[in-house]
Short mmCIF file of C-alpha atoms in Angstrom, two decimals:
data_model
loop_
_atom_site.label_atom_id
_atom_site.label_comp_id
_atom_site.label_asym_id
_atom_site.label_seq_id
_atom_site.Cartn_x
_atom_site.Cartn_y
_atom_site.Cartn_z
CA MET W 1 -4.96 161.33 99.39
CA ASP W 2 -6.76 159.61 102.27
CA GLY W 3 -7.88 156.06 101.55
CA VAL W 4 -5.96 155.86 98.23
CA GLU W 5 -2.84 153.73 97.86
CA LEU W 6 -0.54 154.61 95.01
CA ASP W 7 1.57 151.78 93.61
CA ILE W 8 4.63 153.93 92.90
CA PRO W 9 8.14 152.49 93.42
CA LEU W 10 10.15 154.56 95.87
CA CYS W 11 13.45 153.79 94.20
CA PHE W 12 14.43 152.72 90.70
CA SER W 13 17.53 150.55 90.39
CA PRO W 14 19.12 150.16 86.94
CA PRO W 15 19.84 146.58 85.88
CA ASP W 16 23.25 145.26 86.81
CA PRO W 17 25.66 145.06 83.87
CA LYS W 18 26.62 141.62 82.63
CA LYS W 19 29.88 140.11 83.82
CA PHE W 20 32.30 139.60 80.96
CA LYS W 21 35.76 138.08 81.11
CA ILE W 22 38.19 136.35 78.77
CA PRO W 23 40.30 133.43 80.10
CA LEU W 24 43.89 133.66 78.91
CA PRO W 25 45.85 130.65 77.59
CA PHE W 26 48.70 131.42 80.01
CA GLY W 27 46.38 131.63 83.04
CA GLY W 28 44.32 134.41 84.53
CA ALA W 29 41.61 136.34 82.74
CA LEU W 30 40.96 139.75 81.25
CA GLN W 31 38.12 141.76 82.74
CA PRO W 32 36.62 145.10 81.70
CA ILE W 33 38.30 148.25 82.97
CA LEU W 34 35.55 150.49 84.33
CA ASP W 35 35.47 154.27 84.30
CA MET W 36 32.95 155.06 87.01
CA SER W 37 33.40 158.79 86.42
CA LYS W 38 31.12 158.28 83.39
CA GLY W 39 28.38 156.66 85.44
CA MET W 40 27.12 153.09 85.49
CA PRO W 41 28.76 151.23 82.59
CA LYS W 42 26.58 149.62 79.94
CA ASP W 43 27.15 146.18 78.45
CA CYS W 44 28.41 147.66 75.18
CA THR W 45 30.95 149.75 77.11
CA LEU W 46 32.22 146.68 78.98
CA VAL W 47 32.54 144.72 75.74
CA GLN W 48 34.47 147.52 74.07
CA SER W 49 36.85 147.67 77.04
CA LEU W 50 37.65 143.97 76.63
CA ILE W 51 38.14 144.30 72.88
CA LEU W 52 40.63 147.11 73.45
CA GLN W 53 42.58 144.77 75.73
CA ILE W 54 42.40 141.46 73.87
CA THR W 55 43.12 142.79 70.36
CA PRO W 56 46.73 143.98 70.96
CA MET W 57 47.46 140.92 73.12
CA LEU W 58 46.41 138.45 70.42
CA ALA W 59 48.05 140.56 67.73
CA SER W 60 51.38 140.24 69.56
CA MET W 61 50.93 136.44 69.51
CA GLU W 62 50.03 136.23 65.83
CA CYS W 63 53.41 134.93 64.61
CA MET W 64 53.41 132.23 67.31
CA LEU W 65 49.87 131.29 66.37
CA ARG W 66 50.84 131.01 62.70
CA VAL W 67 53.77 128.73 63.61
CA LEU W 68 51.41 126.54 65.63
CA ASN W 69 48.95 126.49 62.74
CA VAL W 70 51.70 125.21 60.42
CA ILE W 71 52.66 122.55 62.98
CA MET W 72 49.08 121.34 63.24
CA ALA W 73 48.74 121.24 59.45
CA LEU W 74 52.07 119.39 59.09
CA LYS W 75 51.01 116.85 61.69
CA ALA W 76 47.73 116.20 59.86
CA THR W 77 49.60 115.78 56.58
CA VAL W 78 52.18 113.42 58.06
CA GLU W 79 49.55 111.31 59.78
CA SER W 80 47.80 110.76 56.47
CA ALA W 81 51.00 109.76 54.64
CA PHE W 82 51.81 106.14 53.94
CA THR W 83 55.56 106.49 54.52
CA LYS W 84 57.39 105.88 57.76
CA THR W 85 56.98 109.09 59.74
CA GLY W 86 57.12 107.93 63.34
CA ASP W 87 60.18 110.00 64.28
CA LEU W 88 58.76 113.17 62.74
CA LEU W 89 55.42 112.69 64.48
CA ALA W 90 57.18 112.18 67.80
CA ALA W 91 59.16 115.37 67.29
CA ILE W 92 56.01 117.30 66.47
CA GLU W 93 54.29 115.94 69.57
CA GLU W 94 57.22 117.06 71.73
CA LEU W 95 57.17 120.50 70.16
CA ALA W 96 53.42 120.77 70.66
CA GLU W 97 53.96 120.32 74.39
CA CYS W 98 55.68 123.72 74.36
CA PHE W 99 52.41 125.15 73.13
CA ILE W 100 50.13 123.13 75.41
CA MET W 101 48.13 126.23 76.30
CA LEU W 102 47.60 126.82 72.58
CA THR W 103 46.53 123.31 71.62
CA PRO W 104 42.97 122.87 70.32
CA ALA W 105 41.78 121.72 73.75
CA GLY W 106 43.65 124.41 75.64
CA ILE W 107 42.65 127.24 73.33
CA ALA W 108 38.93 126.40 73.15
CA PRO W 109 37.90 128.41 76.27
CA LEU W 110 39.71 131.47 74.89
CA ILE W 111 38.00 131.12 71.51
CA ALA W 112 34.58 130.69 73.12
CA ALA W 113 35.03 133.77 75.33
CA VAL W 114 36.36 135.96 72.51
CA LEU W 115 33.56 134.81 70.20
CA ARG W 116 30.96 135.86 72.77
CA ILE W 117 32.65 139.24 73.20
CA VAL W 118 32.71 139.73 69.41
CA ILE W 119 29.05 138.72 69.18
CA HIS W 120 28.06 141.22 71.88
CA PHE W 121 30.10 143.95 70.18
CA LEU W 122 28.48 143.33 66.81
CA GLU W 123 25.03 143.23 68.40
CA CYS W 124 25.78 146.68 69.82
CA PHE W 125 26.90 147.71 66.33
CA ILE W 126 23.64 146.43 64.83
CA ASP W 127 21.53 148.34 67.38
CA ALA W 128 23.44 151.56 66.73
CA PHE W 129 23.30 151.03 62.95
CA MET W 130 19.55 150.43 62.91
CA SER W 131 18.94 153.47 65.13
CA LEU W 132 20.90 155.72 62.77
CA TYR W 133 19.45 154.10 59.65
CA THR W 134 15.88 154.57 60.90
CA PHE W 135 16.65 158.20 61.68
CA GLN W 136 18.18 158.75 58.22
CA VAL W 137 15.26 157.31 56.27
CA GLY W 138 12.86 159.33 58.40
CA ILE W 139 14.34 162.64 57.20
CA ASP W 140 12.08 163.94 54.41
CA LEU W 141 13.54 167.07 52.80
CA SER W 142 10.52 167.40 50.54
CA SER W 143 8.35 168.09 53.60
CA ALA W 144 10.23 171.38 54.06
CA THR W 145 9.39 172.78 50.63
CA GLY W 146 8.83 176.52 50.95
CA ASN W 147 10.19 176.58 54.51
CA PRO W 148 13.91 177.44 54.36
CA VAL W 149 14.32 177.36 58.15
CA LEU W 150 12.94 173.83 58.41
CA LEU W 151 14.89 172.78 55.32
CA ASN W 152 18.17 173.95 56.90
CA SER W 153 17.32 172.07 60.10
CA LEU W 154 16.61 168.87 58.20
CA LYS W 155 19.79 169.18 56.13
CA CYS W 156 21.78 169.72 59.31
CA ALA W 157 20.19 166.63 60.87
CA GLN W 158 20.92 164.67 57.71
CA ASP W 159 24.59 165.72 57.68
CA ASN W 160 24.99 164.85 61.35
CA ALA W 161 23.38 161.44 60.82
CA ASN W 162 25.68 160.73 57.85
CA LYS W 163 28.75 161.66 59.91
CA SER W 164 27.56 159.49 62.77
CA MET W 165 27.06 156.57 60.37
CA ASP W 166 30.56 157.07 58.93
CA GLY W 167 31.97 157.08 62.45
CA LEU W 168 30.08 153.91 63.29
CA MET W 169 31.41 152.13 60.22
CA SER W 170 34.92 153.30 61.12
CA SER W 171 34.53 151.63 64.49
CA MET W 172 34.29 148.30 62.67
CA GLU W 173 37.74 148.86 61.18
CA GLY W 174 39.23 148.74 64.68
CA VAL W 175 37.74 145.31 65.43
CA GLN W 176 38.59 143.74 62.06
CA PRO W 177 42.12 142.62 63.13
CA LEU W 178 40.55 140.78 66.08
CA LEU W 179 38.11 139.02 63.76
CA ASP W 180 41.01 137.88 61.56
CA ILE W 181 42.97 136.52 64.54
CA VAL W 182 39.90 134.70 65.89
CA GLN W 183 39.57 133.00 62.51
CA LEU W 184 43.23 131.94 62.79
CA LEU W 185 42.59 130.59 66.29
CA GLY W 186 39.60 128.67 64.98
CA GLY W 187 41.76 127.05 62.32
CA ILE W 188 44.21 125.84 64.98
CA ALA W 189 41.34 124.33 66.96
CA GLY W 190 39.92 122.68 63.84
CA LEU W 191 36.89 124.98 63.69
CA GLN W 192 35.33 126.33 60.52
CA LEU W 193 34.69 129.93 61.53
CA THR W 194 33.13 132.40 59.12
CA MET W 195 33.88 135.78 60.60
CA PRO W 196 32.11 138.90 59.29
CA SER W 197 34.10 141.70 57.72
CA LEU W 198 33.60 145.41 57.20
CA SER W 199 33.53 144.92 53.41
CA ASP W 200 30.62 142.48 53.77
CA ILE W 201 28.58 145.21 55.46
CA ALA W 202 29.76 148.32 53.62
CA GLY W 203 29.73 146.66 50.20
CA GLN W 204 26.04 145.75 50.18
CA GLU W 205 23.64 147.92 48.19
CA ASP W 206 20.85 147.02 50.59
CA PRO W 207 22.01 147.81 54.16
CA LEU W 208 19.10 145.93 55.71
CA GLN W 209 20.08 142.79 53.80
CA ALA W 210 23.65 143.20 55.03
CA ILE W 211 22.47 143.51 58.63
CA GLU W 212 20.25 140.44 58.27
CA SER W 213 23.20 138.48 56.89
CA LEU W 214 25.32 139.66 59.82
CA LYS W 215 22.65 138.49 62.29
CA ASN W 216 22.67 135.03 60.69
CA THR W 217 26.45 134.89 60.98
CA LEU W 218 26.26 135.84 64.65
CA GLU W 219 23.74 133.06 65.30
CA GLU W 220 26.15 130.54 63.75
CA LEU W 221 29.06 131.88 65.82
CA ALA W 222 26.95 131.72 68.98
CA GLN W 223 26.21 128.04 68.32
CA ILE W 224 29.94 127.35 67.89
CA ALA W 225 30.78 129.26 71.08
CA ASP W 226 28.17 127.27 73.04
CA SER W 227 29.62 124.00 71.77
CA LEU W 228 33.13 124.76 73.07
CA PRO W 229 34.33 123.86 76.58
CA VAL W 230 34.70 126.75 79.04
#
């Protein structure tokens, strides 16, 4: 219209996805693998891509990590002993050089990056959980009394929501091995990590209380990740 200016954007640009990567102890870094055929990737998609890469890699190193954990524990025990242990300590130090990339200082950037990826993944889980939970509690079968068509629709929606929730909880099973390995890595670096588990979430009678507890755990892990060198 003449004399009227409309403040309407000509083009809408979606926000750029965050840049995630995980530095590897042997050099290099893992980055998300994008499938552009599915459109612009979301942050949760990028995080899941990294988890699918880092989980089997760390799982293949688990025995080596356990050996290193024993070495670190043995060194701490020997250092606190009052007997002559100089030769043993020297041997342990030489052996530790073979694992220099897995020493507490060398492994800290990896732990920090994986912790942040895990935190982002679980935040995505929380968002999806709360969306489904809100939908479930909003289904009122009693409102369809005397209306069989509406009742069938609500029951169908309820069944679909329950299946979606079961699928969401199953997705946590896939990330549990990674959480266990991260806890092992934290022990090597001398960190007290309390990683969440599927049983902590699924075993609670009050799902909202379980989610609140998970949020508190994520805040603690975020503080630990921020305190580590990158």
